[in-house]
mmCIF file of C-alpha atoms in Angstrom:
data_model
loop_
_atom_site.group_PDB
_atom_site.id
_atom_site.type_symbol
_atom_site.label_atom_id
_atom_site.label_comp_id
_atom_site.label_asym_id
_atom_site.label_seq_id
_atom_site.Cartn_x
_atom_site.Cartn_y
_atom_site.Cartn_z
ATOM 1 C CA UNK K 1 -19.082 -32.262 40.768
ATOM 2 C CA UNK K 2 -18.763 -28.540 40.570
ATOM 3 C CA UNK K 3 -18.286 -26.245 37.886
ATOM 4 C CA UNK K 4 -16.476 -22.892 38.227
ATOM 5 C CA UNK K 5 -14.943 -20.469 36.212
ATOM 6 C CA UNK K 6 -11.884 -18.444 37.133
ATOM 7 C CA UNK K 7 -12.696 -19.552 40.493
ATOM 8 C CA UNK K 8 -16.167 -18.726 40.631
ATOM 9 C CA UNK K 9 -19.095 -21.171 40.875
ATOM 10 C CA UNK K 10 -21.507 -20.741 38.114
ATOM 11 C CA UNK K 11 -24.985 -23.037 37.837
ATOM 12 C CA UNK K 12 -24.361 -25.569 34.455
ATOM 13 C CA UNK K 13 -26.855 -28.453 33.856
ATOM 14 C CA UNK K 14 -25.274 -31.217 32.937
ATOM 15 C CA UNK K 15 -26.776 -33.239 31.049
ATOM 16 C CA UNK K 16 -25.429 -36.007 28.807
ATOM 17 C CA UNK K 17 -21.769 -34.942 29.656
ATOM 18 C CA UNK K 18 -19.911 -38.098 30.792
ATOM 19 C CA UNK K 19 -16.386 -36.724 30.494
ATOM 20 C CA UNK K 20 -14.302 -34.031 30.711
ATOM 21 C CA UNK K 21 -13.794 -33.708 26.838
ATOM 22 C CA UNK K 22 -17.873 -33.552 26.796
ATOM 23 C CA UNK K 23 -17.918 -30.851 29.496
ATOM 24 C CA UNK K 24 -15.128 -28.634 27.553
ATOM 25 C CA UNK K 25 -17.721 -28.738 24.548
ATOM 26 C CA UNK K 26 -20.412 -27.558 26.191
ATOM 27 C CA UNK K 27 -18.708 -24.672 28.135
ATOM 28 C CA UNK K 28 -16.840 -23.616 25.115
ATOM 29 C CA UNK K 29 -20.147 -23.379 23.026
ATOM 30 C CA UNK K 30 -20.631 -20.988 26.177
ATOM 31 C CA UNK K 31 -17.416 -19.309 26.198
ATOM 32 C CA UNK K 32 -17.544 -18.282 22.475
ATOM 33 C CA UNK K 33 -21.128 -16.638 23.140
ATOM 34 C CA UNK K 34 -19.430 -14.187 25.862
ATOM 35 C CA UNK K 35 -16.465 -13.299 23.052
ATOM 36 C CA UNK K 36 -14.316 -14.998 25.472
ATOM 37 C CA UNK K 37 -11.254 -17.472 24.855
ATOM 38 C CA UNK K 38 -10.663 -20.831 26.756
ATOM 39 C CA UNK K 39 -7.232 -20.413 28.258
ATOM 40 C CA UNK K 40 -6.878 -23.537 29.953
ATOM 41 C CA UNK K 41 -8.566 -25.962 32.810
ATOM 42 C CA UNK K 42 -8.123 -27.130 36.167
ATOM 43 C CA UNK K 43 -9.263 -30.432 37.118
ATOM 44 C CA UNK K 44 -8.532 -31.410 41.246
ATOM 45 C CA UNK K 45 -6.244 -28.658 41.370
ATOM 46 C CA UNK K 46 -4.055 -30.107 38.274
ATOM 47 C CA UNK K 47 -3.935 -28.064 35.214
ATOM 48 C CA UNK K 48 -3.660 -28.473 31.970
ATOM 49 C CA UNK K 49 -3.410 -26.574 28.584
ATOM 50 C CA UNK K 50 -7.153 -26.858 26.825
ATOM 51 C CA UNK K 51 -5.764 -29.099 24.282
ATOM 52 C CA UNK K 52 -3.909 -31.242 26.714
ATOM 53 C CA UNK K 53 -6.587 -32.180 29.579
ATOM 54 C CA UNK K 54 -7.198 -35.624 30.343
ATOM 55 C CA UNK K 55 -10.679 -37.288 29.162
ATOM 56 C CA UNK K 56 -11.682 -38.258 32.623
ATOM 57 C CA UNK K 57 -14.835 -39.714 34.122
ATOM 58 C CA UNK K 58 -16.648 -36.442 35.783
ATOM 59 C CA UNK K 59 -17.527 -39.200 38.347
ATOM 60 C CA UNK K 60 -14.566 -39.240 39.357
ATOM 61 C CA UNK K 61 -13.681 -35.724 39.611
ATOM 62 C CA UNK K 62 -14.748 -33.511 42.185
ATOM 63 C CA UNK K 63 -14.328 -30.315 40.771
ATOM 64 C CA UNK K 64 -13.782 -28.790 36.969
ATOM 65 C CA UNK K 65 -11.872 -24.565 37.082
ATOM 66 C CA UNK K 66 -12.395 -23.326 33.841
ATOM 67 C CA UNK K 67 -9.840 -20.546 32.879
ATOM 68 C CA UNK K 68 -10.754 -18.371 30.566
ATOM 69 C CA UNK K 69 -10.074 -14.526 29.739
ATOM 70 C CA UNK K 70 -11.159 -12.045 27.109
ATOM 71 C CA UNK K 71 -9.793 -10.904 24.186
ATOM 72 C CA UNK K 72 -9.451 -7.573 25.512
ATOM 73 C CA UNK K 73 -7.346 -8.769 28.050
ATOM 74 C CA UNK K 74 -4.901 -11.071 26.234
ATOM 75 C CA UNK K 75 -4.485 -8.384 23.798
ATOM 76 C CA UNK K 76 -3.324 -6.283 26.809
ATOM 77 C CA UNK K 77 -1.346 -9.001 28.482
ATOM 78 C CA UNK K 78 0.705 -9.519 25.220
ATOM 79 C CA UNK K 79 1.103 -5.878 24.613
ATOM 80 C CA UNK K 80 2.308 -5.086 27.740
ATOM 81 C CA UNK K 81 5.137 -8.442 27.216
ATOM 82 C CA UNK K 82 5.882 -6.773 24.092
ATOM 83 C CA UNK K 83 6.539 -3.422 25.575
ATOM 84 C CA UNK K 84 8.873 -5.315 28.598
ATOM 85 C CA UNK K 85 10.726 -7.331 25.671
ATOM 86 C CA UNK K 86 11.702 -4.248 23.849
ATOM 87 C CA UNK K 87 12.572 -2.919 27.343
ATOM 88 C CA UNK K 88 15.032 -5.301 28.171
ATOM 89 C CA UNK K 89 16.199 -5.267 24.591
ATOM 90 C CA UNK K 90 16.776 -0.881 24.088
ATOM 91 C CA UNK K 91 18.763 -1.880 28.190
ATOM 92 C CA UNK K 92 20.285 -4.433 26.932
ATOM 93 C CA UNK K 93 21.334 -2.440 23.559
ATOM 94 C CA UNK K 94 21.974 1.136 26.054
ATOM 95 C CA UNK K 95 24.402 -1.127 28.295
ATOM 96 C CA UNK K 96 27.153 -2.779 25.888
ATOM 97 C CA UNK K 97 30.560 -2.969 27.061
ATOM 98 C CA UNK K 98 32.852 -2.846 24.261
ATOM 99 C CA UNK K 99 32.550 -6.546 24.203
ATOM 100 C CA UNK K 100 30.569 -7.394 21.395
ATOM 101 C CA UNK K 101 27.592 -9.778 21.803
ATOM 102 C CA UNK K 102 28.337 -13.405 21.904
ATOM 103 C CA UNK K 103 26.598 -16.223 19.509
ATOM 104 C CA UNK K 104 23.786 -17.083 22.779
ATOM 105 C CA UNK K 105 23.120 -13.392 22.956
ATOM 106 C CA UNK K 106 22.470 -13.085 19.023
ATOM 107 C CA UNK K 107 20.641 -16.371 19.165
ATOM 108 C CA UNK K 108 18.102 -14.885 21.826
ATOM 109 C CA UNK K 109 18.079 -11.398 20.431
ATOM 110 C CA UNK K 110 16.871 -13.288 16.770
ATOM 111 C CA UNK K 111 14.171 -15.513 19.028
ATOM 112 C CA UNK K 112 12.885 -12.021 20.313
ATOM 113 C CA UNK K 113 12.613 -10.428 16.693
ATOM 114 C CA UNK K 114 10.639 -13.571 15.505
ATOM 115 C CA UNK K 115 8.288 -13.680 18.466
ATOM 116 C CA UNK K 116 7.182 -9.564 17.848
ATOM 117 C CA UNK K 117 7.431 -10.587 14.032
ATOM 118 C CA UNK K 118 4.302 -13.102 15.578
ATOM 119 C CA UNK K 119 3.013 -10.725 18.193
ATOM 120 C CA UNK K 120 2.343 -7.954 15.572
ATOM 121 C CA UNK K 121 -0.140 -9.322 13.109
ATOM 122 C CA UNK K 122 -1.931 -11.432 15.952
ATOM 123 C CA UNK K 123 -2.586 -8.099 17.758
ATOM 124 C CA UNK K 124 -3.839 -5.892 14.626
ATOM 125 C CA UNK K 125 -5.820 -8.957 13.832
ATOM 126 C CA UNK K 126 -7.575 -9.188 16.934
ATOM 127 C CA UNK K 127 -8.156 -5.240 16.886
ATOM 128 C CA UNK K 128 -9.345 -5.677 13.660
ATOM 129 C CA UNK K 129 -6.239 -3.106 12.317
ATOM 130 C CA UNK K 130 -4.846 -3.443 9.381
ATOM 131 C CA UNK K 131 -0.533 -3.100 10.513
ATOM 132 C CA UNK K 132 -0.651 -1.188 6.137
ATOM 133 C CA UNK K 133 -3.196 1.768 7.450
ATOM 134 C CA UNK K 134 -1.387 2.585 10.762
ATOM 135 C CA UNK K 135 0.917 5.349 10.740
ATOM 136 C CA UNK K 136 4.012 6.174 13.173
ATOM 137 C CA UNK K 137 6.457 8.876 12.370
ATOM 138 C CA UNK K 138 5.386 8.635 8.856
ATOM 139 C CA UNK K 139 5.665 5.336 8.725
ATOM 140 C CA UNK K 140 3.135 2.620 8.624
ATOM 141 C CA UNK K 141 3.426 -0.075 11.405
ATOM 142 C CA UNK K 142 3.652 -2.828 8.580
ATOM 143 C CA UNK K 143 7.057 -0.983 7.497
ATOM 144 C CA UNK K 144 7.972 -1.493 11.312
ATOM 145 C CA UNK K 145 7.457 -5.479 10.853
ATOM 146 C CA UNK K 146 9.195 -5.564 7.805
ATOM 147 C CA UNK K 147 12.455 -4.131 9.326
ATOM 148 C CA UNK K 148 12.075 -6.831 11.999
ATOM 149 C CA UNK K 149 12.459 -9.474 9.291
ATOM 150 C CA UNK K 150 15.728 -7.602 7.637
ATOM 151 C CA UNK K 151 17.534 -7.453 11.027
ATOM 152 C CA UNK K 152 16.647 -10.860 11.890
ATOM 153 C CA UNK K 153 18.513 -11.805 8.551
ATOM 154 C CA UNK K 154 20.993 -9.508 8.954
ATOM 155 C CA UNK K 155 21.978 -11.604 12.465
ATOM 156 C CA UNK K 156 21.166 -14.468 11.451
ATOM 157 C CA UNK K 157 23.343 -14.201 8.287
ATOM 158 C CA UNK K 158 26.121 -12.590 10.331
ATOM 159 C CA UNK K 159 25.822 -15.802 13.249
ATOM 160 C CA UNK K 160 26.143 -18.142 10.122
ATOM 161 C CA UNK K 161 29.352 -16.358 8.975
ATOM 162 C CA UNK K 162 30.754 -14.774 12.628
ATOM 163 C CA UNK K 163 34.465 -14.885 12.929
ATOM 164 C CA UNK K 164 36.426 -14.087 15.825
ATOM 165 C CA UNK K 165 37.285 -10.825 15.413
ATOM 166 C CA UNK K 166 33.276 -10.246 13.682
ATOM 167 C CA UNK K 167 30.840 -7.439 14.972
ATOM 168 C CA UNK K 168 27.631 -6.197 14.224
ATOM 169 C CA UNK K 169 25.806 -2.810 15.172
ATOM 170 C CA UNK K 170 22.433 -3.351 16.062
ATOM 171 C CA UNK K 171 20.795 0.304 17.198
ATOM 172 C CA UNK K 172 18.323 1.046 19.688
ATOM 173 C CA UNK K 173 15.815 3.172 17.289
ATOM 174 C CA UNK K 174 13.519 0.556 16.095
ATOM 175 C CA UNK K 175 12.779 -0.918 19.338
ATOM 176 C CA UNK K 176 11.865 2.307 20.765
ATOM 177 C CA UNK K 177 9.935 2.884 17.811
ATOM 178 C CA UNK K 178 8.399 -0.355 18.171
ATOM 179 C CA UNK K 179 7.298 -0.015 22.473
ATOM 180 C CA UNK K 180 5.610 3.303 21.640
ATOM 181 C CA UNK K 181 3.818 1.748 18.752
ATOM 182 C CA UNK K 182 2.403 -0.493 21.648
ATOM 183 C CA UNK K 183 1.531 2.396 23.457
ATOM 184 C CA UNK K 184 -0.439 3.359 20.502
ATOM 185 C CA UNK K 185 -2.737 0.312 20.535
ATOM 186 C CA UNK K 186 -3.504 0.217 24.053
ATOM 187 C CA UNK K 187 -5.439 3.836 23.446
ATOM 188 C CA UNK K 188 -6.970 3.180 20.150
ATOM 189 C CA UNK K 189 -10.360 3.123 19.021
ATOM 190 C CA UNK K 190 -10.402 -0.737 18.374
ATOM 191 C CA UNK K 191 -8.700 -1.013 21.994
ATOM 192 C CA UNK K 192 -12.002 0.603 23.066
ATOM 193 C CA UNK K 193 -14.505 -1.270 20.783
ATOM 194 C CA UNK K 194 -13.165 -4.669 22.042
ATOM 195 C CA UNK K 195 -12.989 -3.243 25.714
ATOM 196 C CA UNK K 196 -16.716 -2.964 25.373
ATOM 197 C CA UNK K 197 -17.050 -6.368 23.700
ATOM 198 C CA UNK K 198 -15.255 -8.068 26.860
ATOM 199 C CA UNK K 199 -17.250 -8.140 29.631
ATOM 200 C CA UNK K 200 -16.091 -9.077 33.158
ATOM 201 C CA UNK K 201 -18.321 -10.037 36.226
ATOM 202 C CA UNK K 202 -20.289 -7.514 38.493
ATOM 203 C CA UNK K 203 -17.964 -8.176 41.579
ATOM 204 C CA UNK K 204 -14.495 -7.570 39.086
ATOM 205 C CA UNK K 205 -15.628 -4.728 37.900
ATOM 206 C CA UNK K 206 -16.654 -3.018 41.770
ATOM 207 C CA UNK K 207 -13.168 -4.358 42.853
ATOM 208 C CA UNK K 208 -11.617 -2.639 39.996
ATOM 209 C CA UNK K 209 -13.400 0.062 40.872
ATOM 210 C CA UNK K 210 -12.529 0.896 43.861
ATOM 211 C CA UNK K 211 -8.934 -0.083 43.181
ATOM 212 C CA UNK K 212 -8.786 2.965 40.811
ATOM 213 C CA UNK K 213 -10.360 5.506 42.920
ATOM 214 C CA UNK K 214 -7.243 4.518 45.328
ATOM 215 C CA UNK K 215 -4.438 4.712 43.091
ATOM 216 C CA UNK K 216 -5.927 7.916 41.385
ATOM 217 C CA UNK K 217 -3.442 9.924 43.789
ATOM 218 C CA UNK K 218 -0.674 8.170 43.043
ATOM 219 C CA UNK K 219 -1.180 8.203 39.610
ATOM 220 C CA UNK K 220 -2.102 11.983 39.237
ATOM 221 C CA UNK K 221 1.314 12.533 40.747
ATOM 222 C CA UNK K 222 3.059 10.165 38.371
ATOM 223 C CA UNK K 223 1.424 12.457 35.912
ATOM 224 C CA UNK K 224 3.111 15.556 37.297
ATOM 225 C CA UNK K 225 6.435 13.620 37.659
ATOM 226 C CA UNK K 226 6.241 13.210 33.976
ATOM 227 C CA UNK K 227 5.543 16.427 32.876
ATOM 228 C CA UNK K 228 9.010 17.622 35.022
ATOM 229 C CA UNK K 229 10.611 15.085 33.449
ATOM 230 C CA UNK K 230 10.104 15.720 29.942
ATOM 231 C CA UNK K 231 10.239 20.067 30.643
ATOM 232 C CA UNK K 232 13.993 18.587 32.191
ATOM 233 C CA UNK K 233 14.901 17.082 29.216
ATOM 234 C CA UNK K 234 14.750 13.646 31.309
ATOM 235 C CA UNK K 235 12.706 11.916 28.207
ATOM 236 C CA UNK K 236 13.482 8.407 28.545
ATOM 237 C CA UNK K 237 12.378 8.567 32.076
ATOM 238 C CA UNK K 238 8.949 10.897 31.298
ATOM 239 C CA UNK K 239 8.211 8.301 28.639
ATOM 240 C CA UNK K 240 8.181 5.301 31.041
ATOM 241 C CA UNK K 241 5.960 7.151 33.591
ATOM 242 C CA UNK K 242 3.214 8.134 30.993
ATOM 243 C CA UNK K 243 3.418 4.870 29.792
ATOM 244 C CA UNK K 244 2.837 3.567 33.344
ATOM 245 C CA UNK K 245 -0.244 6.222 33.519
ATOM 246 C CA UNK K 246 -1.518 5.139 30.320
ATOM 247 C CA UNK K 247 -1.837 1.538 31.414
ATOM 248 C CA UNK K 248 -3.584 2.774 34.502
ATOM 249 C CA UNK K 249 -6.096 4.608 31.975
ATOM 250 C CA UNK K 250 -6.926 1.377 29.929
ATOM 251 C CA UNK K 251 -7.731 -0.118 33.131
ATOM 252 C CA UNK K 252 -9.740 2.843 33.763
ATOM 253 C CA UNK K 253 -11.900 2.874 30.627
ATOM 254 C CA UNK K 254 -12.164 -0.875 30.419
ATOM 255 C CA UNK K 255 -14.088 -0.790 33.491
ATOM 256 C CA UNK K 256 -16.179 2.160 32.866
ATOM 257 C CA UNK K 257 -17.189 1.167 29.421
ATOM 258 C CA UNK K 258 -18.446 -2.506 30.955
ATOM 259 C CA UNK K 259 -20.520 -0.303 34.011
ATOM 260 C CA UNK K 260 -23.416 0.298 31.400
ATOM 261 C CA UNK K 261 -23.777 -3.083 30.057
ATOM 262 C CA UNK K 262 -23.202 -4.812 33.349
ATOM 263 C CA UNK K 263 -25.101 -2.507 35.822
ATOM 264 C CA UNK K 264 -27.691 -1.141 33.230
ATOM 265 C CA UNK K 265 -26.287 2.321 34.291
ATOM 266 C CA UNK K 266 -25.631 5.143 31.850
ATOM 267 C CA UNK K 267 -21.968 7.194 32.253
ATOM 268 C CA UNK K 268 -23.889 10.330 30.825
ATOM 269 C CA UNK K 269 -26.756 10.284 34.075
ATOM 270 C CA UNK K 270 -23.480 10.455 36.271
ATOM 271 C CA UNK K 271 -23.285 14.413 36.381
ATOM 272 C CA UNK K 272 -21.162 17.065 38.467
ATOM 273 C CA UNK K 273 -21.935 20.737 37.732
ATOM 274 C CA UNK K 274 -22.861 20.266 33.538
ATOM 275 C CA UNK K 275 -20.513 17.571 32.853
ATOM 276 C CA UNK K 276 -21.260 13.747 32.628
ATOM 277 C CA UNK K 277 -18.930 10.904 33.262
ATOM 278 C CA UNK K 278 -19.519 10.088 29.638
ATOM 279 C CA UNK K 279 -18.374 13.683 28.642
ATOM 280 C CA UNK K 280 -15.346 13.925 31.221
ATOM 281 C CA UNK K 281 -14.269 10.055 29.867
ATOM 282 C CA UNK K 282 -14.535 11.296 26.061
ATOM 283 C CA UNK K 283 -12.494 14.585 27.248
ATOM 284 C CA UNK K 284 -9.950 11.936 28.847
ATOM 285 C CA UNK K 285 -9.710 10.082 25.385
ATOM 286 C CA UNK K 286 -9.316 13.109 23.257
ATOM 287 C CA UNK K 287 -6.599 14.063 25.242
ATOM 288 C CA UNK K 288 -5.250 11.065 25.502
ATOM 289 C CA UNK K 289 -5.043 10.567 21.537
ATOM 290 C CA UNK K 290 -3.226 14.405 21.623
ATOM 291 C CA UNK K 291 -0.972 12.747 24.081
ATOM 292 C CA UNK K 292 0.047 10.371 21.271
ATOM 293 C CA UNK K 293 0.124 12.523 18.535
ATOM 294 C CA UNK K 294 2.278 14.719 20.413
ATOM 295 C CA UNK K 295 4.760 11.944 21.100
ATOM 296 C CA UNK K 296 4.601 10.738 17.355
ATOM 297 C CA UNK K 297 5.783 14.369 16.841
ATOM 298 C CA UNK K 298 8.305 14.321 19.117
ATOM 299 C CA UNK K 299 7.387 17.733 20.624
ATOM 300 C CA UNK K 300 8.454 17.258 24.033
ATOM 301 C CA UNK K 301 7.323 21.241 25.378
ATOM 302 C CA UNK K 302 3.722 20.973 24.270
ATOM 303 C CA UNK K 303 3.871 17.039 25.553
ATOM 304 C CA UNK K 304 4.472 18.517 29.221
ATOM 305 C CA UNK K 305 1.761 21.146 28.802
ATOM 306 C CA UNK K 306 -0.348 18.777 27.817
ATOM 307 C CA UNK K 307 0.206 16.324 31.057
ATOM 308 C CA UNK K 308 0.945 19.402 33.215
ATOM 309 C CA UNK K 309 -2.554 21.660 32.402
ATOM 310 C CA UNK K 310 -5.004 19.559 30.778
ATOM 311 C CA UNK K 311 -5.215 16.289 31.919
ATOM 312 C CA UNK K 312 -3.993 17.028 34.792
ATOM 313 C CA UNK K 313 -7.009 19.379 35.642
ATOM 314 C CA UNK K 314 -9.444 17.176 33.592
ATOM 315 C CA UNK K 315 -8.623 14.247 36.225
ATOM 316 C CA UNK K 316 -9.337 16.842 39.226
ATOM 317 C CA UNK K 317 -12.324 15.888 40.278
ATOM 318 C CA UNK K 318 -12.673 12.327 38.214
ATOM 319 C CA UNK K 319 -12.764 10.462 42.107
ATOM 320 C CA UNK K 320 -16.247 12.324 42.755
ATOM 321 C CA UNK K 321 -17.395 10.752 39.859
ATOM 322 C CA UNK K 322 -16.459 6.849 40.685
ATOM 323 C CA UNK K 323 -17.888 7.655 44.111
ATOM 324 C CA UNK K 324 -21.158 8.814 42.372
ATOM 325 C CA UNK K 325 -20.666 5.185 40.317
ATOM 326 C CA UNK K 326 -20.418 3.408 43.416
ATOM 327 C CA UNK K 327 -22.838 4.834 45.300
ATOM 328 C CA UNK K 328 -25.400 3.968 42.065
ATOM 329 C CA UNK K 329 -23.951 0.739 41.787
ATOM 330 C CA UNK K 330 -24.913 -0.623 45.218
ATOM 331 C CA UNK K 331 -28.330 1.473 45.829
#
């Protein structure tokens, strides 16, 4: 029988493992080791939810997928739903006719609330944030969750007692507070520290490399359609392409921080003129952070200055440096 995990073959004695159940145990034992969560498994190219697979024979199974991913990257993965969820909700909100919402449309807007009322400690938890100590707009992010929980009354109390000729104003504000609040995770410190904790095989991470260094074009000029967009007073539109160029960061720094670990290379012996990788990637971060800062403030002139001058020129040369990772990589 073979083994793999996320599609890759990987050498496992087995030894007094007669089932499936008994093969789960010892992987997981694994699994936990690497920081990494068991997502689900694949047995003959049927799968199942962990909790739900079958406690077959391995003799008669010819092969056992494993699926797992890290915590880094279901942090991201839910972050990134939670951003498209509030999304669809400020569209939805932007986009009323005069029609008010119907009872399905209420019923699925309180389903949504409940979910990010979920989403929001599970995150912080996993970041190892407390939602009390984070601030936005002088607000902390626990605030945030607590206004979830009035407007979900608030419709759900208004459903209960909706008559024909019944409305209720819902605005836009604390979603869009909410998305950028996102944002604000994905480039935090304890995004980094678990980054670093969640390691990903040799062959992902030279794949991810080199997918970077050829969307590094593309996204320096998403950068630059940014910074016109907020100096044009085109905000909601600047906002979605930084956001777009922040998730291509994360990507960027997740792989960069595993290189050292992985590869047994170190970012700061990567050099062009005086300045390391590890330098020009803790430039990148400061600025980043700026970035957010900036946005908390809501000063939309220095935000474009920011894009337009300084990371913009900080990025100049960064494909140099992944060719200089590469090249040590595979001497």
């Amino acid at each position: 029988m073979e083994i793999r995990i996320n599609n890759y073959p990987i050498e496992i004695v087995l030894e007094n493992e007669k089932t499936v159940k008994d093969v789960i145990a010892s992987i997981t034992g694994w699994i936990n080791q690497k920081n990494l969560i068991f997502a689900g498994i694949d047995i003959d190219g049927q799968e199942y939810h962990i909790d739900d697979a079958p406690d077959l024979l391995i003799e008669n199974i010819s092969s056992i997928n494993c699926i797992v991913q890290s915590r880094a990257d279901i942090v991201y993965e839910t972050v990134n739903e939670g951003i498209f969820y509030c999304d669809r909700v400020i569209d939805f909100l932007q986009h009323l006719e005069e029609e008010p919402m119907d009872t399905d449309e209420l019923d699925d807007l309180v389903s949504g609330v409940e979910w990010l009322q979920e989403v929001f400690p599970t995150i912080s938890n996993m970041l190892g944030m407390n939602l009390d100590d984070i601030k936005y707009r002088d607000e902390t992010v626990g605030h945030y969750v607590k206004e979830l929980d009035k407007l979900r009354h608030r419709v759900v109390k208004f459903i209960a007692e909706m008559k024909d000729d019944g409305e209720i104003d819902i605005e836009d504000s604390l979603f869009i507070n909410l998305k950028e609040i996102f944002h604000i995770f994905l480039v935090s410190e304890e995004m980094k520290r678990l980054i670093i904790e969640s390691i990903d095989s040799p062959d992902v991470l030279i794949n991810s490399l080199k997918e970077i260094k050829e969307n590094l074009p593309g996204q320096k000029a998403i950068l630059e359609k940014a910074a016109v967009s907020y100096q044009t007073g085109n905000d909601s539109q600047g906002m979605e392409q930084l956001f777009n160029f922040i998730d291509f960061m994360f990507n960027y720094t997740r792989t960069c921080y595993q290189i050292s670990p992985v590869f047994d290379i170190a970012l700061k012996d990567i050099v062009i003129g005086d300045e390391s990788l590890e330098e020009k990637n803790r430039e990148l971060q400061i600025l980043l952070n700026e970035t957010v800062d900036i946005m908390e403030n809501n000063d939309m002139i220095s935000l474009a200055d920011i894009l337009e001058y300084e990371i913009a020129e900080s990025m100049e040369n960064l494909e140099q440096y992944i060719d200089l990772l590469l090249a040590k990589i595979v001497q």
